[in-house]
Coordinates of C-alpha atoms in Angstrom, one line a residue:
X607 CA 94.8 131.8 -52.0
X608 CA 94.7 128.8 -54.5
X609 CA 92.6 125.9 -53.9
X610 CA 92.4 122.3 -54.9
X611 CA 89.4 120.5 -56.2
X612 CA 88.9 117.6 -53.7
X613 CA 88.7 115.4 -56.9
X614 CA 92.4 115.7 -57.3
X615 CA 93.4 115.7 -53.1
X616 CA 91.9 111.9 -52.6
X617 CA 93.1 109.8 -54.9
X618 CA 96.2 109.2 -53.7
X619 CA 97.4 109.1 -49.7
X620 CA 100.8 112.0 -49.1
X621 CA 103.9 110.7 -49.3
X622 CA 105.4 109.5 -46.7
X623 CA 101.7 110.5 -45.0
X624 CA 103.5 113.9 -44.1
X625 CA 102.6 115.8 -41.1
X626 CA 101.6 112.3 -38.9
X627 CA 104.0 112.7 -36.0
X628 CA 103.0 116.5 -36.1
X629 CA 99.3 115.3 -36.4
X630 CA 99.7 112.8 -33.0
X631 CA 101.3 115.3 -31.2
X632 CA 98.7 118.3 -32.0
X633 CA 95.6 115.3 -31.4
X634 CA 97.3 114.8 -27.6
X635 CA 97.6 118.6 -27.3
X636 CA 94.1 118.7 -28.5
X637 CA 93.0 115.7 -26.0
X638 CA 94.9 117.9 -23.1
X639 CA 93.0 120.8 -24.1
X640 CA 89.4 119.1 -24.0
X641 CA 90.0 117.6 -20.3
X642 CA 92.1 120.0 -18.9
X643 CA 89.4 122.3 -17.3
X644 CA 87.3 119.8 -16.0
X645 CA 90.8 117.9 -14.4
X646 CA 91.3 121.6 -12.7
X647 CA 88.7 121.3 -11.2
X648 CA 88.6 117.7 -9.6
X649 CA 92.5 118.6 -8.6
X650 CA 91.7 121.8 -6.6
X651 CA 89.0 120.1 -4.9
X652 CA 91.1 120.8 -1.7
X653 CA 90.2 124.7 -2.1
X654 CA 86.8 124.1 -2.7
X655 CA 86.2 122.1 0.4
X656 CA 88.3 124.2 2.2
X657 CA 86.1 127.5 1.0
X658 CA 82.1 125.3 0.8
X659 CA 83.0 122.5 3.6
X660 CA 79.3 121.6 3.9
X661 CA 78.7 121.6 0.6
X662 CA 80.3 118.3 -0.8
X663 CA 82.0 119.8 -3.9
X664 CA 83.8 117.1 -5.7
X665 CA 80.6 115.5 -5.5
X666 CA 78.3 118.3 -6.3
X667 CA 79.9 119.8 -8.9
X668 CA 80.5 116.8 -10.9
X669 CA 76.8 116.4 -10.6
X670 CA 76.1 119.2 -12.4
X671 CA 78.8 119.2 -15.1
X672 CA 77.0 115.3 -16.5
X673 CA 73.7 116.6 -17.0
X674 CA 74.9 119.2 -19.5
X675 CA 77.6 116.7 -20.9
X676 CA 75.1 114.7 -21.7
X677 CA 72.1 116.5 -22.7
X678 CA 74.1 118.2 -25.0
X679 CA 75.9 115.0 -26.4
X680 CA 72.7 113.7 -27.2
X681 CA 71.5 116.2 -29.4
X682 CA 75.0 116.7 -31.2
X683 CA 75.2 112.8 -32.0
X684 CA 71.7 112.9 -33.2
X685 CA 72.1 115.6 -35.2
X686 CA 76.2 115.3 -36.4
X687 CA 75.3 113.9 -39.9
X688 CA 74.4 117.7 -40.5
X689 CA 76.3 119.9 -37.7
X690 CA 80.3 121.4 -38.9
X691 CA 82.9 120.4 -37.1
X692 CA 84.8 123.1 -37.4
X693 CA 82.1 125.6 -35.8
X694 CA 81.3 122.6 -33.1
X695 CA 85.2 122.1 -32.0
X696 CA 85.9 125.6 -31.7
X697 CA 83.1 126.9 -29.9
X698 CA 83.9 124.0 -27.5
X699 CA 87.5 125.1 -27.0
X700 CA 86.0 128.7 -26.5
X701 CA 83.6 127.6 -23.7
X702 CA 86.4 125.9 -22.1
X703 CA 88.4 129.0 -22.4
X704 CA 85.9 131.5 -21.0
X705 CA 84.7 128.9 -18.4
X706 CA 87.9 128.3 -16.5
X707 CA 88.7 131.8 -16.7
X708 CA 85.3 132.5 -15.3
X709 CA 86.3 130.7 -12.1
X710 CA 89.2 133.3 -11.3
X711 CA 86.6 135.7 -12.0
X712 CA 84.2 134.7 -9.6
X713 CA 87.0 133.9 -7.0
X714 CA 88.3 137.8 -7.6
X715 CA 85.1 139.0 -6.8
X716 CA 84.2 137.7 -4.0
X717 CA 87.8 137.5 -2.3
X718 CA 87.8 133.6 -2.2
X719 CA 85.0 133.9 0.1
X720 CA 82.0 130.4 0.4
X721 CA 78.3 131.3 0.4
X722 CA 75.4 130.2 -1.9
X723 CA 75.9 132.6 -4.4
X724 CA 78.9 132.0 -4.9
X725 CA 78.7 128.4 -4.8
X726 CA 76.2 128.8 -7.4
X727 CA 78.2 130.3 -10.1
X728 CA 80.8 127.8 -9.9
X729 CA 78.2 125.5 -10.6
X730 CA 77.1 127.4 -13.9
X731 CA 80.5 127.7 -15.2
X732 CA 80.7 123.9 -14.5
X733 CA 77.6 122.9 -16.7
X734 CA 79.7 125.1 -19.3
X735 CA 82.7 122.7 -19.0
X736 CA 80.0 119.7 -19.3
X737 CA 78.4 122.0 -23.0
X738 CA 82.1 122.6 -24.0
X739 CA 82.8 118.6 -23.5
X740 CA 80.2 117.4 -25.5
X741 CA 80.9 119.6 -28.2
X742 CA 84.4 119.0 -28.3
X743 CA 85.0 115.1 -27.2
X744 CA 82.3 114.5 -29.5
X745 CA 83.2 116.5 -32.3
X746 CA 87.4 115.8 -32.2
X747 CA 86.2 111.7 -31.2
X748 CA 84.0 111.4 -34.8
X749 CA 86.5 113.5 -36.8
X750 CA 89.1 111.2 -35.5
X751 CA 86.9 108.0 -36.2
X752 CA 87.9 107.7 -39.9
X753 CA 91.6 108.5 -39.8
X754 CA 94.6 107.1 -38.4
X755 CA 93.6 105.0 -35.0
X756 CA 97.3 106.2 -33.5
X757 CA 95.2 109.8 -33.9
X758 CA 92.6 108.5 -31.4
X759 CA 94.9 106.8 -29.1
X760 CA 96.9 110.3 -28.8
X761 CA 93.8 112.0 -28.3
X762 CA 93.1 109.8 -25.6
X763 CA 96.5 110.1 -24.5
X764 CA 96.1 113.9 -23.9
X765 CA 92.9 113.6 -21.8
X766 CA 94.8 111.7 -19.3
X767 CA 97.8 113.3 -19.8
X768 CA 95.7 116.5 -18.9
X769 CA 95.2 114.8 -15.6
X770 CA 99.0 114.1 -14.7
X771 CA 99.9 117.7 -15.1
X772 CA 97.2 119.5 -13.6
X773 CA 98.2 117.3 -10.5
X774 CA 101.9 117.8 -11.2
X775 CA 101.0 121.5 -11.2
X776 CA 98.5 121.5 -8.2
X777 CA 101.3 119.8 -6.0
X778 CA 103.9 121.7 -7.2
X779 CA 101.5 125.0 -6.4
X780 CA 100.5 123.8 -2.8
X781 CA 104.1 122.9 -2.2
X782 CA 104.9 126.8 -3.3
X783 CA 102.7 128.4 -1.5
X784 CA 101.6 126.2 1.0
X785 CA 103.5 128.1 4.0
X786 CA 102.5 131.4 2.5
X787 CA 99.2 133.7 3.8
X788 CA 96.1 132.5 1.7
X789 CA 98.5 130.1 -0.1
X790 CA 95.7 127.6 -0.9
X791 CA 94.2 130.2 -2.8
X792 CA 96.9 131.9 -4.2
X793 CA 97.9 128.1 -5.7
X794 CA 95.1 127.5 -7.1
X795 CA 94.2 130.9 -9.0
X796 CA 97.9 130.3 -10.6
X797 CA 96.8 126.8 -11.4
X798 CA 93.6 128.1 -13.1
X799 CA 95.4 131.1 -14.8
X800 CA 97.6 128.2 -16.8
X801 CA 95.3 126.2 -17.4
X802 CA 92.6 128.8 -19.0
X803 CA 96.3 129.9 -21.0
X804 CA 96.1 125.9 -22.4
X805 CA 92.8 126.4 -23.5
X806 CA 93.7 129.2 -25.3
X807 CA 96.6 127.6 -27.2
X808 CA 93.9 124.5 -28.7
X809 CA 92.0 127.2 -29.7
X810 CA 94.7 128.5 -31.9
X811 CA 96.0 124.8 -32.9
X812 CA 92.8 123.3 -34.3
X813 CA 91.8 126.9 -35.8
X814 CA 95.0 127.3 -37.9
X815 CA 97.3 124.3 -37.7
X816 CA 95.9 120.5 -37.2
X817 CA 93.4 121.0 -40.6
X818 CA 96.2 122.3 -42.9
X819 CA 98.7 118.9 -41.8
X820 CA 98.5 117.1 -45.1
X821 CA 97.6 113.7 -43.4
X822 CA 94.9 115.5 -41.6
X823 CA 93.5 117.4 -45.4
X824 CA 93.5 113.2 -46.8
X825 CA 91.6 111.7 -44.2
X826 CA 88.8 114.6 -44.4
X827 CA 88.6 115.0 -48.5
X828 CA 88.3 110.9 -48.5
X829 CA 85.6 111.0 -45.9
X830 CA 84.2 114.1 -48.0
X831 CA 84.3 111.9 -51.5
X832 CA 82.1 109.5 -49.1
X833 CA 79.6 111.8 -48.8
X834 CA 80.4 113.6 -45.1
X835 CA 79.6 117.0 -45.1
X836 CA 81.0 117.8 -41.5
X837 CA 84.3 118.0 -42.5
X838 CA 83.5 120.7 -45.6
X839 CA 84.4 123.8 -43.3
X840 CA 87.4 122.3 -42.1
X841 CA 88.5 121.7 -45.8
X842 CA 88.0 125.0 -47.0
X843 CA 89.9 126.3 -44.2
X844 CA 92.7 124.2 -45.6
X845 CA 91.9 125.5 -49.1
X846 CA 90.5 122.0 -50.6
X847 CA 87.3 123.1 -52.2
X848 CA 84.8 120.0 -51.8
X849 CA 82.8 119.4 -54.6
X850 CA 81.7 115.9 -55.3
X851 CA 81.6 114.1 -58.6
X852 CA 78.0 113.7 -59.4
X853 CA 79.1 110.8 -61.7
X854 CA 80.1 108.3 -58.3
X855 CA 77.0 106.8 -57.2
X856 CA 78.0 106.9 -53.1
X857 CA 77.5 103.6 -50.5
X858 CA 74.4 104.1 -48.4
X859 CA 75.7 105.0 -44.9
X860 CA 74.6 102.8 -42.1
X861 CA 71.7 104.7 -40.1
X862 CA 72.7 105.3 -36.4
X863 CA 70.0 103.2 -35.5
X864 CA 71.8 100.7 -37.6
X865 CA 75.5 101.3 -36.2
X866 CA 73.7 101.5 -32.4
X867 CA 72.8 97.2 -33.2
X868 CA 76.0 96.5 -34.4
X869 CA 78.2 97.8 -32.0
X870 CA 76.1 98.0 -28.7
X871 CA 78.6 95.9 -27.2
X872 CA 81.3 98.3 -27.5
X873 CA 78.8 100.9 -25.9
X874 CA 78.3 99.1 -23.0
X875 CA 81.9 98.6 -22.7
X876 CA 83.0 102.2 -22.3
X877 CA 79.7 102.8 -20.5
X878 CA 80.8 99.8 -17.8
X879 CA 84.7 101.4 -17.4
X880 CA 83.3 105.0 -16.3
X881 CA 80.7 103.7 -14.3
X882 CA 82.7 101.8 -12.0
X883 CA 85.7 104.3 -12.3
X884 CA 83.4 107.5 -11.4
X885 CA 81.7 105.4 -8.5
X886 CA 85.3 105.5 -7.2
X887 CA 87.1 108.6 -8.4
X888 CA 87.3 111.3 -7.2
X889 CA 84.8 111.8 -4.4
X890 CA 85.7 108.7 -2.8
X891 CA 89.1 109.9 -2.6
X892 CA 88.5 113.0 -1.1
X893 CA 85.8 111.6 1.4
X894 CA 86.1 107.9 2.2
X895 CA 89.5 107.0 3.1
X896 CA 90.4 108.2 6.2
X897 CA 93.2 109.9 8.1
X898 CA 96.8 109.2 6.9
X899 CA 100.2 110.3 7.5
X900 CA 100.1 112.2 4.2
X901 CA 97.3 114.6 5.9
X902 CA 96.0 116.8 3.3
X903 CA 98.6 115.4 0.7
X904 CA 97.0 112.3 0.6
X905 CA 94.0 112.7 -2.0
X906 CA 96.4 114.5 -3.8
X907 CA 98.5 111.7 -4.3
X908 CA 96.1 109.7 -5.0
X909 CA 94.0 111.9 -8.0
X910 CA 98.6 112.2 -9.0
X911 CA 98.6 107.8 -8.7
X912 CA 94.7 107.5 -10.8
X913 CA 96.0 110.1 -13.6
X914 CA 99.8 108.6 -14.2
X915 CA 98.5 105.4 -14.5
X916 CA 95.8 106.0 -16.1
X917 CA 98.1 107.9 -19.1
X918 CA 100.3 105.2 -19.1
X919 CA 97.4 102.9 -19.4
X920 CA 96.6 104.9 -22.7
X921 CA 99.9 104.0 -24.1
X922 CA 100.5 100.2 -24.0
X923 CA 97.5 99.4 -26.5
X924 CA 101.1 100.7 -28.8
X925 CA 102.4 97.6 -27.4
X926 CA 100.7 95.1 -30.5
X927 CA 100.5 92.0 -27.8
X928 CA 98.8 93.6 -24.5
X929 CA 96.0 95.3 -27.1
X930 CA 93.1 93.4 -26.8
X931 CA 90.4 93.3 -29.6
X932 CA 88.6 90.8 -28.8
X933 CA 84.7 91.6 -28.4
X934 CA 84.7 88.9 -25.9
X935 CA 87.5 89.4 -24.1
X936 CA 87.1 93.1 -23.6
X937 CA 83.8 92.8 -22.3
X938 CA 84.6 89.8 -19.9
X939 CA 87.3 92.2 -18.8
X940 CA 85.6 95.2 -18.1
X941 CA 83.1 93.4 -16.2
X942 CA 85.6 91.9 -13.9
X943 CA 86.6 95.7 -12.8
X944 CA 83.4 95.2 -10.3
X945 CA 85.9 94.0 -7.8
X946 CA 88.0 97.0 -7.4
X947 CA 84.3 98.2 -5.1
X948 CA 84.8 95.5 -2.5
X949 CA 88.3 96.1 -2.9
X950 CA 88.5 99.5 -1.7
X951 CA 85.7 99.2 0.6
X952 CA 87.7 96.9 2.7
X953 CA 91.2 98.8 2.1
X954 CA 89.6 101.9 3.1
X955 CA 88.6 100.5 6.5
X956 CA 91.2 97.8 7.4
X957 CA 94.4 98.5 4.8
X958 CA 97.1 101.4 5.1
X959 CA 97.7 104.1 2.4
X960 CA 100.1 101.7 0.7
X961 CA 97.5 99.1 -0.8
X962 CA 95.2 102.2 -1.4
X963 CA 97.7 103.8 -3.7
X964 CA 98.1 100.3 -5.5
X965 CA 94.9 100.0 -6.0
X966 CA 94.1 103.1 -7.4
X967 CA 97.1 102.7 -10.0
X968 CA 95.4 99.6 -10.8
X969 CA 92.3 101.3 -10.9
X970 CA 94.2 104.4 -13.8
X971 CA 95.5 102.0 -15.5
X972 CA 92.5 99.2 -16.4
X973 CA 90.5 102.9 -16.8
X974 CA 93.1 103.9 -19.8
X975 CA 94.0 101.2 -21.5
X976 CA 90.7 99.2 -22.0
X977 CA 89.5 103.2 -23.4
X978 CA 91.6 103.2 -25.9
X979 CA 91.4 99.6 -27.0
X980 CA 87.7 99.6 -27.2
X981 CA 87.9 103.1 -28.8
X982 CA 90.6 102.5 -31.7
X983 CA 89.0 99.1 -32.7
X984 CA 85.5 100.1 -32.9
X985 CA 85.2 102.0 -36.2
X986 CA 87.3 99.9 -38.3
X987 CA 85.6 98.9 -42.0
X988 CA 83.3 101.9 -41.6
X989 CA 83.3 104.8 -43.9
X990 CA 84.3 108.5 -43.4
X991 CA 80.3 109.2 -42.4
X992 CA 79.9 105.7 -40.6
X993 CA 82.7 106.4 -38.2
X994 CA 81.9 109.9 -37.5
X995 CA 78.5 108.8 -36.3
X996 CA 79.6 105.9 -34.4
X997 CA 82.7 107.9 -32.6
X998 CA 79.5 110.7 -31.3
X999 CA 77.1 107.3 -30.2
X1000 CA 80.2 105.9 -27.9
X1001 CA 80.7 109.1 -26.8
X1002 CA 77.0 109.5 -25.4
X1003 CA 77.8 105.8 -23.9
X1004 CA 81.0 106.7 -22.3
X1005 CA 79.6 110.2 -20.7
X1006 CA 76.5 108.5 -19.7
X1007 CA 79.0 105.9 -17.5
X1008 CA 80.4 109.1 -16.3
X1009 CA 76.8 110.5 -14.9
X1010 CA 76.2 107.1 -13.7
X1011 CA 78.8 106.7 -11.7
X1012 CA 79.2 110.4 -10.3
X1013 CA 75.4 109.3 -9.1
X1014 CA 76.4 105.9 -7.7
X1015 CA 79.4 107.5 -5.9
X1016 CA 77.2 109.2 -3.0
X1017 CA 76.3 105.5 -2.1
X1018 CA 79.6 105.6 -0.5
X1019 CA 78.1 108.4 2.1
X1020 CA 75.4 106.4 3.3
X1021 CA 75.5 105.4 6.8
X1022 CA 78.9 107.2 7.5
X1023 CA 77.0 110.6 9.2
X1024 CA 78.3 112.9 6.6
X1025 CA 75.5 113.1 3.4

């Protein structure tokens, strides 16, 4: 196989920028890929607490998979100036993979029976979703950072849209088999077996396809030419040989120390959404609202309500006049989100099932759409390096709102008999 010298791949972009609508819709595919496992989870939470019913398992489990998530995240962003992407993104897909196919495993082998043990290795292949997260949000958020923003905003896209069908498929599979014998469980080891199938396929489209898009080759040999070194696997892969002319003197990259002080603000923002969206969702859901008409539907619909708003929350940032990029703004914003708590507090006790399900559209779609617009807006003016780093610190922001709220979340047990 011929290669090109990087020299001659960078100076000018592809015509046309060939390969971007092929690019967005491998990055959403990619997104799906990175969230689906973890959304399988949280939507066949009904199984779980029908099979560990003293064990709180939306609750438990997502306990265990932020630790990991985060742990890991810290070290990758610490260390990504020097870690390859390729090697990172992959492995994460592969974890994925091998995690959510663990779960039929463990369900197969114990006959969908509860007990500790079993209980237990759940929990391990869960804090292998939270490794496989970090390696992959991280690593697909800072390779995204210095191309096309519409690439992040489908990435973004895909992790919610990972959330709409696993709860198309998880109601279309109790639906199925709901009337059947063991049909819970027969359901949901159909809904893992597609889902460890999806995994499989992002394998296979960042291995062989997304790197060799032309758009995708100029974005990494420019950041390359600025002196990243993450992205020299993934060139070679794409047969761009990266050697760098010894004769440009290259910018000093911000340190992350330096890029942490300049865009704390925008760290705190995605740290606020999660913290007040994982207080909430899902083990609120599945634990604090009561008995409805919609019986064992009803968190269902509500996890369905979150995730289709919260996709089509990721989308209207597209619209140019409901993005908002304003520092200001977007923070005053985020911190007004603190009255969705009293809000469903009070809904939960006094209101109907109609008001909850508005709220927690409302809920989806402030979640996705102030993402994405503090996400795509952050790493502009920064170089291929600069942005790389920056995309891996938000990251560690956003998945540390994540832990925080899974932790504030069991506040909502206190007093009600069941902790």
């Amino acid at each position: 196989m011929t290669t090109n010298s990087i020299d001659a791949t960078v100076e000018q972009p592809p015509a046309k920028l060939e390969g971007k609508s092929y690019a967005v819709f491998v990055c959403g595919i990619l997104g799906f890929g990175s969230l689906v496992a973890w959304n399988s989870m949280l939507t066949i939470g009904d199984y779980y607490y029908a099979v560990f019913p003293d064990y709180h398992p939306s609750r438990v489990l997502t306990l265990v998979y932020q630790p990991f998530a985060i742990g890991t995240m810290a070290i990758l962003a610490y260390r990504e100036a020097k870690i390859n992407t390729r090697k990172r993104n992959i492995y994460g897909y592969i974890l994925f993979f091998l995690c959510t196919g663990g779960l039929i495993v463990v369900d197969l082998a114990s006959s969908g029976k509860g007990g500790i043990v079993n209980y237990i290795a759940i929990c391990v292949l869960v804090a292998g979703f939270g490794v496989a997260d970090a390696h992959v949000q991280g690593g697909m958020v800072g390779d995204l950072a210095f191309m096309d923003p519409v690439f992040m905003q489908s990435f973004f896209a895909g992790l919610a849209a990972s959330g709409v069908l696993t709860s198309a498929l998880r109601l279309i599979t109790k639906a199925s088999f709901d009337k059947a014998s063991n049909g819970l469980r027969k359901g949901t080891m159909l809904f893992l077996a597609i889902s460890t199938f999806c995994e499989f396929i992002c394998i296979f489209l960042y291995a062989f396809v997304f790197g060799k898009l032309p758009i995708v080759k100029y974005y990494r040999a420019k950041a390359a030419r600025e002196g990243s070194k993450t992205v020299t696997s993934d060139l070679a892969a794409a047969g761009i040989q990266t050697q760098p002319n010894q004769t440009v003197k290259l910018p000093e990259r911000l340190s992350n120390k330096q890029l942490l002080i300049q865009n704390v603000d925008y760290g705190l923002d995605l740290y606020l959404i999660y913290v007040l969206t994982l207080s909430i969702f899902p083990g609120f859901l599945y634990e604090n609202t009561g008995h409805h008409k919609l019986g064992s539907w009803y968190p269902l619909v509500l996890i369905a309500m979150y995730n289709v708003l919260d996709l089509i929350g990721r989308y209207t940032p597209l619209i140019k006049f409901t993005k908002i990029e304003s520092r200001k703004a977007l923070m005053i914003l985020i911190l007004s989100r603190v009255l969705f708590i009293p809000a469903f507090y009070f809904t939960a006790k006094y209101g109907d099932q109609g008001w909850m399900i508005f709220l927690i559209a409302a809920l989806g779609w402030t979640n996705g759409h102030l993402t994405v617009c503090v996400m795509t807006v952050a790493s502009k003016g920064y170089s291929g390096p600069e942005a790389n780093a920056l995309g891996n610190i938000l990251v560690v922001f956003l998945l540390s709102g994540i832990f925080t709220g899974v932790a504030l979340d069991w506040l909502w047990l206190i007093g009600n008999g069941s902790f």
